[in-house]
CSV table of C-alpha atoms and ligand atoms in Angstrom, one decimal:
chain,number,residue,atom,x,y,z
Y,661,UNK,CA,4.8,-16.8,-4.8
Y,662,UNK,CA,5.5,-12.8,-4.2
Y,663,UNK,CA,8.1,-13.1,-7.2
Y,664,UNK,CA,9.4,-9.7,-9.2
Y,665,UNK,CA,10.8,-9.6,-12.4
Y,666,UNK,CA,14.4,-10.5,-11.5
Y,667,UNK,CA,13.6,-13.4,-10.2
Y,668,UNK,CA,13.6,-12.8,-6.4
Y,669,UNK,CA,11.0,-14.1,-4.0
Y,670,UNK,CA,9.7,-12.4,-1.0
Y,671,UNK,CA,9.1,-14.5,1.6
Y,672,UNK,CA,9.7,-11.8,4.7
Y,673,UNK,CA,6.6,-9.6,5.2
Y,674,UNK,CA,7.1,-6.8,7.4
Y,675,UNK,CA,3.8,-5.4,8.8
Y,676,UNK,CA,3.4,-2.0,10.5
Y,677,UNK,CA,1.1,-1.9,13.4
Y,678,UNK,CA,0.4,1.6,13.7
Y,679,UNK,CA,3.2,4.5,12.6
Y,680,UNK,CA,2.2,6.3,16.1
Y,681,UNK,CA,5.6,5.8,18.6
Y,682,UNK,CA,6.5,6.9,22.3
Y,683,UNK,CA,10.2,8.2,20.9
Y,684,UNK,CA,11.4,10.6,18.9
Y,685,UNK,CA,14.6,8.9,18.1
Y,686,UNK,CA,16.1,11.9,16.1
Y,687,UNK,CA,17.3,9.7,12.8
Y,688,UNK,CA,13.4,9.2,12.3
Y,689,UNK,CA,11.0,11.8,13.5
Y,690,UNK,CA,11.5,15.2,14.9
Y,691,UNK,CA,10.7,16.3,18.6
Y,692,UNK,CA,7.4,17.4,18.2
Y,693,UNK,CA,6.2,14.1,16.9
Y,694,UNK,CA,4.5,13.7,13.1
Y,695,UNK,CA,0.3,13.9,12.0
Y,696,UNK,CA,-0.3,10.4,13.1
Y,697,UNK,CA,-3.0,8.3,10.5
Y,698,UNK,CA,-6.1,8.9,11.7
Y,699,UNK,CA,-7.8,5.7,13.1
Y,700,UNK,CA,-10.3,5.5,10.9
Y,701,UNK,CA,-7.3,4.4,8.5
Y,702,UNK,CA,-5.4,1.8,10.0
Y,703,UNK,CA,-6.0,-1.4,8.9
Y,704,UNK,CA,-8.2,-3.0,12.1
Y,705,UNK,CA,-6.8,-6.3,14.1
Y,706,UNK,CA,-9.4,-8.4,11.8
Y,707,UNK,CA,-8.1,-7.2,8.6
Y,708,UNK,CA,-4.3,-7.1,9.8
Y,709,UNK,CA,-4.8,-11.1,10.2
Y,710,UNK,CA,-6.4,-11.3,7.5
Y,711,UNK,CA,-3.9,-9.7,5.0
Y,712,UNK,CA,-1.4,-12.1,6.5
Y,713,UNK,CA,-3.2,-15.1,6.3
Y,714,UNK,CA,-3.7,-14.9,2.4
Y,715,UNK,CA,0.4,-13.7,2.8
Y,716,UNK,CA,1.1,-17.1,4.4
Y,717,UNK,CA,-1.2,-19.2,3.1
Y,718,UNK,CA,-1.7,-17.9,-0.5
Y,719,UNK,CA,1.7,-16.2,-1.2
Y,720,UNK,CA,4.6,-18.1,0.2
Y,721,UNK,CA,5.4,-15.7,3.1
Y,722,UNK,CA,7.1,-17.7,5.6
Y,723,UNK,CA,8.2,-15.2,7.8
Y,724,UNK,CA,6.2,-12.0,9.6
Y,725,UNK,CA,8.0,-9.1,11.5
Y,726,UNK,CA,5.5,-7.1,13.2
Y,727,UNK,CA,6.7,-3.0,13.7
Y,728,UNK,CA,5.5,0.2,13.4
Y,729,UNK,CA,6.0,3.2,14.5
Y,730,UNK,CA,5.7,1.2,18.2
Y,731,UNK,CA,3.9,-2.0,17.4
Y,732,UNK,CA,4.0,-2.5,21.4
Y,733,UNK,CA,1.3,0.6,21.4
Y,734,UNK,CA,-1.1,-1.7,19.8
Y,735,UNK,CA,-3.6,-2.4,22.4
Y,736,UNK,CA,-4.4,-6.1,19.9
Y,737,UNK,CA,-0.9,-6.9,20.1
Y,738,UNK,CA,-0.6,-10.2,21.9
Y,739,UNK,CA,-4.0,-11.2,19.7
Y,740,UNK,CA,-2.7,-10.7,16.6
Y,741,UNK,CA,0.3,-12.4,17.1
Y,742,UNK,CA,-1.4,-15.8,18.7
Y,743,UNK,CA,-3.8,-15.6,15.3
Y,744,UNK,CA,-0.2,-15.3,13.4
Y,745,UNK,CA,1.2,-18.1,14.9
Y,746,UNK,CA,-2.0,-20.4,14.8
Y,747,UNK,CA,-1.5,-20.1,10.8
Y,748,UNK,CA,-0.8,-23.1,9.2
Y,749,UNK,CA,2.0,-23.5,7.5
Y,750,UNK,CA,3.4,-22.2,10.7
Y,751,UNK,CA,5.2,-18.8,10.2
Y,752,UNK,CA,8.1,-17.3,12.2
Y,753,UNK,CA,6.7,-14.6,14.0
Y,754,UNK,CA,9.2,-11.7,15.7
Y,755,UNK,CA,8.6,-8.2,16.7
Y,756,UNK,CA,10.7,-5.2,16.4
Y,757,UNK,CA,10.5,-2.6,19.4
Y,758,UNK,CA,11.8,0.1,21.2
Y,759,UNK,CA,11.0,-2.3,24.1
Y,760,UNK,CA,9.1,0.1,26.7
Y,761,UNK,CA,6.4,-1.5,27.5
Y,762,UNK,CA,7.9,-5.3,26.9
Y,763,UNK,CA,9.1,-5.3,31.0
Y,764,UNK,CA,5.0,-5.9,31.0
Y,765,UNK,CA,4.7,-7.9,27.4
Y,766,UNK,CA,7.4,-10.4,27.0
Y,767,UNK,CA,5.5,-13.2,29.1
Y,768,UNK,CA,2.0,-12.7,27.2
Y,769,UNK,CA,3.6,-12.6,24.0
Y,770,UNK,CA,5.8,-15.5,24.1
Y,771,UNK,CA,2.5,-17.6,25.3
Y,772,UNK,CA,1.2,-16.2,22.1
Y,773,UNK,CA,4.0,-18.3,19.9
Y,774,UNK,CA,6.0,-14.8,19.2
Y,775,UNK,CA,9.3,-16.7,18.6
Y,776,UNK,CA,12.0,-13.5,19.2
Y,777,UNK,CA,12.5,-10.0,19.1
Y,778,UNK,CA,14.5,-6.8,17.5
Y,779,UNK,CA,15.1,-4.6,20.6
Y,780,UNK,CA,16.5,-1.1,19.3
Y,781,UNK,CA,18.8,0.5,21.9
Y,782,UNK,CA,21.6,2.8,20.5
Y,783,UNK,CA,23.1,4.0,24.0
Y,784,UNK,CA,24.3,2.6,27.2
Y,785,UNK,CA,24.1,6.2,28.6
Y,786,UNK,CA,20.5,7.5,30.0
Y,787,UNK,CA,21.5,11.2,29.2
Y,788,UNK,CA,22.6,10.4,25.8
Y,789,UNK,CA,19.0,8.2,25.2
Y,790,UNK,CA,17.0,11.2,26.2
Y,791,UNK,CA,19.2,13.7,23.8
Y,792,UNK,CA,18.5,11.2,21.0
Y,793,UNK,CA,15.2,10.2,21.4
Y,794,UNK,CA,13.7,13.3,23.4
Y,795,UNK,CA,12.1,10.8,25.7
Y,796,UNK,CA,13.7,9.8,29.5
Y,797,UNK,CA,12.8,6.3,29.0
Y,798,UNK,CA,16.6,4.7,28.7
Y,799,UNK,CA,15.6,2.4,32.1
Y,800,UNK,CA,12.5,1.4,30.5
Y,801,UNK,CA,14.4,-0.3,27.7
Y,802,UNK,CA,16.9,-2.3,29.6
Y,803,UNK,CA,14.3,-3.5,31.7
Y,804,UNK,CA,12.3,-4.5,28.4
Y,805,UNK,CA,15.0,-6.5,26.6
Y,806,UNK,CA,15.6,-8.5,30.2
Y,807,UNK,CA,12.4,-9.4,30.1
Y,808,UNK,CA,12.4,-10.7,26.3
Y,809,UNK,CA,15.6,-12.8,27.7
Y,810,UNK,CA,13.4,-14.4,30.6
Y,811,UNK,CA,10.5,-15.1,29.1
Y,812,UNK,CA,12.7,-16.9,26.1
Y,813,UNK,CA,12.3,-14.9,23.0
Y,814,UNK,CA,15.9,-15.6,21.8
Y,815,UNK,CA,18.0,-14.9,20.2
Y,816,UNK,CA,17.3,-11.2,21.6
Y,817,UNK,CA,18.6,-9.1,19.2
Y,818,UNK,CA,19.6,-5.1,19.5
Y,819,UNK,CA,19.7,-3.0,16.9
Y,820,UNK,CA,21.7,0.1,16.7
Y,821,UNK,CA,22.2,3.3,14.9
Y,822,UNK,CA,25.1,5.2,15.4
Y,823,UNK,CA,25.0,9.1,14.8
Y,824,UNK,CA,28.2,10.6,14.5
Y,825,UNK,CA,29.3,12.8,17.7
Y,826,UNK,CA,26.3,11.7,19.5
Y,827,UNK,CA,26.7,8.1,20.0
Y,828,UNK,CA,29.3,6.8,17.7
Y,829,UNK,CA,31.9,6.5,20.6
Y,830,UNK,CA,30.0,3.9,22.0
Y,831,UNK,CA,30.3,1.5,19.5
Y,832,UNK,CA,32.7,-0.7,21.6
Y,833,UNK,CA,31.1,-0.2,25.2
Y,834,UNK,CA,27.6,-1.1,23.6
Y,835,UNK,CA,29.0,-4.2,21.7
Y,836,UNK,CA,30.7,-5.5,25.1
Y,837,UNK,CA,27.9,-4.8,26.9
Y,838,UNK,CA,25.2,-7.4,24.4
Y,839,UNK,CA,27.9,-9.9,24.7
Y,840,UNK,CA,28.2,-9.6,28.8
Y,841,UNK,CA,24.2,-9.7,28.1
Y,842,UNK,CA,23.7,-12.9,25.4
Y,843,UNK,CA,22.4,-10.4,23.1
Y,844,UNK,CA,23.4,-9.6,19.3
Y,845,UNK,CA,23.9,-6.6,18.5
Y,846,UNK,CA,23.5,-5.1,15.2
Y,847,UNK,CA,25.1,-1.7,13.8
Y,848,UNK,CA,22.4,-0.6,10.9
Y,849,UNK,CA,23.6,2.4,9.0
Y,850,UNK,CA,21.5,5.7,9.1
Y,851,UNK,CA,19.3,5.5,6.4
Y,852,UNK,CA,17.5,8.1,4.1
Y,853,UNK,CA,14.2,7.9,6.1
Y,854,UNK,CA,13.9,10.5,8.6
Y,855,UNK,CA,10.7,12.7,8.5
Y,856,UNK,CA,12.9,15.9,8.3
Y,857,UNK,CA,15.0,14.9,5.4
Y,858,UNK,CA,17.7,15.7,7.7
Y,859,UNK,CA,20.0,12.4,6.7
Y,860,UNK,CA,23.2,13.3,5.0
Y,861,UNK,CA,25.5,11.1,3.1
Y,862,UNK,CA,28.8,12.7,5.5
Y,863,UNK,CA,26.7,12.6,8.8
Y,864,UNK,CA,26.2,8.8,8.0
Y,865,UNK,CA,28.2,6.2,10.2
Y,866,UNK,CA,29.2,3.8,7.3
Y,867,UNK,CA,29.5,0.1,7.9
Y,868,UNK,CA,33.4,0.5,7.2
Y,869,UNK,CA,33.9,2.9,10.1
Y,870,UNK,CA,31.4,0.9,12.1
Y,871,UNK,CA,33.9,-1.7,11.8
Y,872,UNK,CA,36.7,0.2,12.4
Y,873,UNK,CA,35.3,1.7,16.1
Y,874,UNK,CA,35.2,-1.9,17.0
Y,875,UNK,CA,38.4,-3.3,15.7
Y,876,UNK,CA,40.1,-1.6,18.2
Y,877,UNK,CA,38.4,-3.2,21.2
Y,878,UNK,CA,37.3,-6.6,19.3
Y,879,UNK,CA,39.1,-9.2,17.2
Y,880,UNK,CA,36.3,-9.5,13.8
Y,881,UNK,CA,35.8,-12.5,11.5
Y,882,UNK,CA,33.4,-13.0,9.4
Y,883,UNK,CA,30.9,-15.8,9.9
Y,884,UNK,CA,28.8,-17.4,7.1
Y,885,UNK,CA,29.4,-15.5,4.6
Y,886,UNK,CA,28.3,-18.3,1.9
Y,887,UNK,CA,25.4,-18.5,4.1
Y,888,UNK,CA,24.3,-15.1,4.4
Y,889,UNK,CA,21.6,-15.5,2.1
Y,890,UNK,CA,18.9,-12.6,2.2
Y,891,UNK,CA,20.6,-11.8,5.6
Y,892,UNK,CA,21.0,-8.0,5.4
Y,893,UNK,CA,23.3,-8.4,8.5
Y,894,UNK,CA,27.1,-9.0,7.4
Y,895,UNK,CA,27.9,-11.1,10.3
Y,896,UNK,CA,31.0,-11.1,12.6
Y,897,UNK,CA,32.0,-13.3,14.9
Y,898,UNK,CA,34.0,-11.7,18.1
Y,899,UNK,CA,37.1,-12.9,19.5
Y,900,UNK,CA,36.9,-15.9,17.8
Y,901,UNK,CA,32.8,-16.6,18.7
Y,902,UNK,CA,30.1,-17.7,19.8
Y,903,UNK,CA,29.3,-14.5,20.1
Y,904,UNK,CA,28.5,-12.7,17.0
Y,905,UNK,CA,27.7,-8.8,15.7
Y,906,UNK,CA,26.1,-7.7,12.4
Y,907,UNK,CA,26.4,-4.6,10.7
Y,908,UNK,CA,23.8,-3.9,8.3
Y,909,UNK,CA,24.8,-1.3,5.9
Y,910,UNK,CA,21.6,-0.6,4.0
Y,911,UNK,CA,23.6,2.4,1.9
Y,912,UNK,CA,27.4,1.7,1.4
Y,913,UNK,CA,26.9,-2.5,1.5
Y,914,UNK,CA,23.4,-2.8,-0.4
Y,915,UNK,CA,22.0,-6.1,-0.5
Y,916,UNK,CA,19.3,-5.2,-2.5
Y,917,UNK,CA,19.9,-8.3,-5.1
Y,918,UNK,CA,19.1,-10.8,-2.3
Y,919,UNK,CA,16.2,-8.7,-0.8
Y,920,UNK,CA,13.2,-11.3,0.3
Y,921,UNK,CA,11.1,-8.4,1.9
Y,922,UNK,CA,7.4,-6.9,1.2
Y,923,UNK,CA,6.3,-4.1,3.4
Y,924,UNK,CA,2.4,-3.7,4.2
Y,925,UNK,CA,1.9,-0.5,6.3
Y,926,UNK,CA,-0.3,0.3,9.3
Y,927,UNK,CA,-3.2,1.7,6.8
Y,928,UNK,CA,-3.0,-1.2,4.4
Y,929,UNK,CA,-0.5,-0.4,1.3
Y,930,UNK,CA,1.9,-2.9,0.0
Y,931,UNK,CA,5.6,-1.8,-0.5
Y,932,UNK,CA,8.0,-3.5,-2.2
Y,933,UNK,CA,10.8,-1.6,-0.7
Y,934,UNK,CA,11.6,0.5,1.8
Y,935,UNK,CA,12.6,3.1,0.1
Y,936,UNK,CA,9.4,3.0,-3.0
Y,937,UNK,CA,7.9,5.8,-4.0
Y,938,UNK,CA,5.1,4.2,-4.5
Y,939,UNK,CA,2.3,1.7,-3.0
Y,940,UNK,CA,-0.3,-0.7,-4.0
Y,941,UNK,CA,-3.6,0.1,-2.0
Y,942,UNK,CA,-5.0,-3.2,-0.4
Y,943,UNK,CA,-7.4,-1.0,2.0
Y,944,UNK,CA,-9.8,0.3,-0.2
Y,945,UNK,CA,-10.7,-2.6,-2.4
Y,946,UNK,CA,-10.7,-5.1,0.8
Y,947,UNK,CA,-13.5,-2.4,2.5
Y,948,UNK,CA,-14.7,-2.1,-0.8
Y,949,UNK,CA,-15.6,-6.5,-0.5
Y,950,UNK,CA,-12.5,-8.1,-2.7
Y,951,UNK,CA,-12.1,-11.6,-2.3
Y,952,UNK,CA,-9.0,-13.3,-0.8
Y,953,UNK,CA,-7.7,-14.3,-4.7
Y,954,UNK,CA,-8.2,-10.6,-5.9
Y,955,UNK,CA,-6.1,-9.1,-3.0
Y,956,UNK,CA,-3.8,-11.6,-3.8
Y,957,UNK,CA,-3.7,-10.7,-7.3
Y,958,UNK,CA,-2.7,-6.7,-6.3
Y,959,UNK,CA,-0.2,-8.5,-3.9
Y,960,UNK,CA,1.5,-10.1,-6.6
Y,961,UNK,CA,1.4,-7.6,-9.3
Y,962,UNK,CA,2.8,-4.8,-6.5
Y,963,UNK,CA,5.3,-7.3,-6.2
Y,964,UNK,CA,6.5,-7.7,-9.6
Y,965,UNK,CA,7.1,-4.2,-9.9
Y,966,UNK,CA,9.9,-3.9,-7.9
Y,967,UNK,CA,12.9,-2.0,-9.0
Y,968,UNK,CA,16.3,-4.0,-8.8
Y,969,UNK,CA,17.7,-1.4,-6.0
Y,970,UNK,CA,16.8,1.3,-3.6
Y,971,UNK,CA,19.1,3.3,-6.1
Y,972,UNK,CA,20.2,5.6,-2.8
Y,973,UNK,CA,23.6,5.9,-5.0
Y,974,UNK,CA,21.6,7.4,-8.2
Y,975,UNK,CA,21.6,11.2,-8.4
Y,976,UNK,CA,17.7,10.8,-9.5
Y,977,UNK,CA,17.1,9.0,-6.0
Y,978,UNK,CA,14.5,10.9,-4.2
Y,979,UNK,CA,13.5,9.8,-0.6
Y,980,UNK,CA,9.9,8.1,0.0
Y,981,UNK,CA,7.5,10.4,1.3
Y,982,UNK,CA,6.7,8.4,3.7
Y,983,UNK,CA,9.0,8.6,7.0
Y,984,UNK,CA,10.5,5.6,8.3
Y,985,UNK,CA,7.9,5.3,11.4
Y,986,UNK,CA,4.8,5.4,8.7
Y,987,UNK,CA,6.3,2.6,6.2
Y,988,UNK,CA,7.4,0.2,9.1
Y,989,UNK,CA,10.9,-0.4,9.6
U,1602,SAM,N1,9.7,1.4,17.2
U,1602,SAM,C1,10.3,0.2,16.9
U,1602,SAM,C2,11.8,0.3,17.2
U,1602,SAM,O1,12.2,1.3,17.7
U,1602,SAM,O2,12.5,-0.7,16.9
U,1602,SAM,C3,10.1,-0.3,15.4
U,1602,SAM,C4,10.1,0.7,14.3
U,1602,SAM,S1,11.7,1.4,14.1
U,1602,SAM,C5,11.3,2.4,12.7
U,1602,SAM,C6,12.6,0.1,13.4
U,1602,SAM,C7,14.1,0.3,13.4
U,1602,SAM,O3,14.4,1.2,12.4
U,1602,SAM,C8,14.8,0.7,14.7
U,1602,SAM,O4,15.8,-0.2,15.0
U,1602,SAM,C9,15.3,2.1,14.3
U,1602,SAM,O5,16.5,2.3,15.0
U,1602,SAM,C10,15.5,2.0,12.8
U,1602,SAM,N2,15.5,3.2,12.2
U,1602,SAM,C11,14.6,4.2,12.2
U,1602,SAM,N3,15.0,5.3,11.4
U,1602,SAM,C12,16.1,4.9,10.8
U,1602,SAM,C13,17.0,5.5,9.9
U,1602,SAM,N4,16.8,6.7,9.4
U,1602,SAM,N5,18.1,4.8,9.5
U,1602,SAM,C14,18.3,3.6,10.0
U,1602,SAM,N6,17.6,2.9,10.9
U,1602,SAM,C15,16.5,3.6,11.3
């Protein structure tokens, strides 16, 4: 088992398909896009599966969310997922996308086992989408999470960041509009990770406001709390439920105590947190011929070194080189 020295498990691998993506949402990269990893260093679709394979058959990871960057950019995409879910014990298997590109995906993937998805969508408004994420691809999207409905890969989820005087006054419209839809829609708080270092601590929508944008318009309660487990999602049910909104607040509402998660990016580093500063190189020594049982070894022992928080709130916290898009969000 992936367990660190206070005791918490990781069960939740997150794997980064390539850190290349077809927005520029401005809380990640900036307009002109980043030095992409040359190919040479991403990990190939052979050595993707088989990382996750000693993950889910060696390690106790029971759960594999494939992102990037824009894991739907990956030409091996629908491959590596029917290789994920052929793997015995049976993991679940969910994608998280900008969803252009799933209008033409959805069907493929969910023959390939993928059991649901993390749509991101933070406007209802195509003018708005393009100022955000320099890209005119708002129609793309929509059309992308109705085809993850159809072809079955529920519960479709949406995730959301809200940037203050750009989309922040959309909380409400955006939450009716998932609910109209059947989808659940998740507020996550900007985080530290842009490639600009442009994130600031007032700019931030917290998870209070968040709430307080929608108590307006919504009646909240919250929903499973005792069972929110690793959940990072504080859950709320609206109007009295079924339907449901989370709101992840990664900086004011840590829930770095239950964290289950280990990060393996596009070119083949272990990270035990999304915000580390640093990595465990699985690359070199798998190229270099290391056996299934030492990788695991470096999984584990990456593992055990992580720190109890992302420490966002110490005045020593620096923020990971690596942008958001590289480590796989
Ligand atoms: N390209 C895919 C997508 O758009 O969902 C997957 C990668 S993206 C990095 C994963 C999620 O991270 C998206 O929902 C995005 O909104 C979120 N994200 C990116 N930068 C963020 C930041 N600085 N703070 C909070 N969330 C961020």
């Amino acid at each position: 088992m992936l367990r660190d020295s206070f005791g918490r498990v990781a069960t939740d691998l997150r794997v980064s398909l390539t850190d290349k993506c077809n927005l520029r949402c401005t809380y990640c990269m900036p307009p002109e896009g980043l030095d992409w990893l040359p190919n040479a260093q991403l990990l190939t679709a052979e050595e993707i599966v088989r990382l996750v394979t000693i993950g889910v058959e060696r390690l106790g990871v029971t759960e594999v969310r494939y992102t990037g960057g824009e894991p739907l950019l990956r030409r091996e995409l629908v491959d590596i997922v029917g290789r994920t879910t052929a793997l015995t014990p049976r993991p679940q298997v969910s994608l998280t996308t900008n969803g252009i590109g799933l209008a033409r995906l959805a069907e493929p993937l969910a023959a390939a086992g993928l059991d649901r998805v993390n749509v991101s969508l933070d406007t209802l408004d195509a003018a708005t989408f393009k100022r955000l994420a320099h890209r005119d691809r708002h129609a793309d999207v929509i059309a992308g999470l109705a085809a993850a409905d159809g072809a079955g890969l529920r519960p479709v989820k949406v995730n959301a960041v809200l940037m203050r005087g750009v989309n922040d006054h959309e909380a409400a419209p955006l939450l009716r509009w998932c609910v109209e839809q059947g989808y659940e829609l998740r507020f996550i708080e900007q985080m530290p990770l842009d490639a600009q270092h442009g994130w600031s601590r007032e700019g931030m929508v917290t998870a209070d406001e968040i709430l307080g944008l929608l108590s307006g318009s919504f009646d909240l309660t919250p929903d499973d709390l005792e069972e929110r487990g690793s959940a990072p999602a504080e859950r709320f049910l609206i109007d009295g439920g079924p339907a449901r909104v989370g709101v992840i607040g990664s900086v004011t509402r840590p829930f770095c105590g239950a964290c289950d998660r280990v990060r393996l990016t596009a070119d083949g580093q272990v990270r035990n947190c999304l915000f580390a500063t640093e990595e465990s190189d699985l690359k070199t020594p798998m190229r270099a011929g290391a056996s299934d049982e030492e990788l695991a070894e470096r999984w584990l022992a990456a593992v055990a070194r992580k720190r109890a928080g992302h420490g966002i709130d110490d005045p020593s916290f620096l923020q990971p080189s690596r942008p958001m898009s590289a480590i796989g969000g």
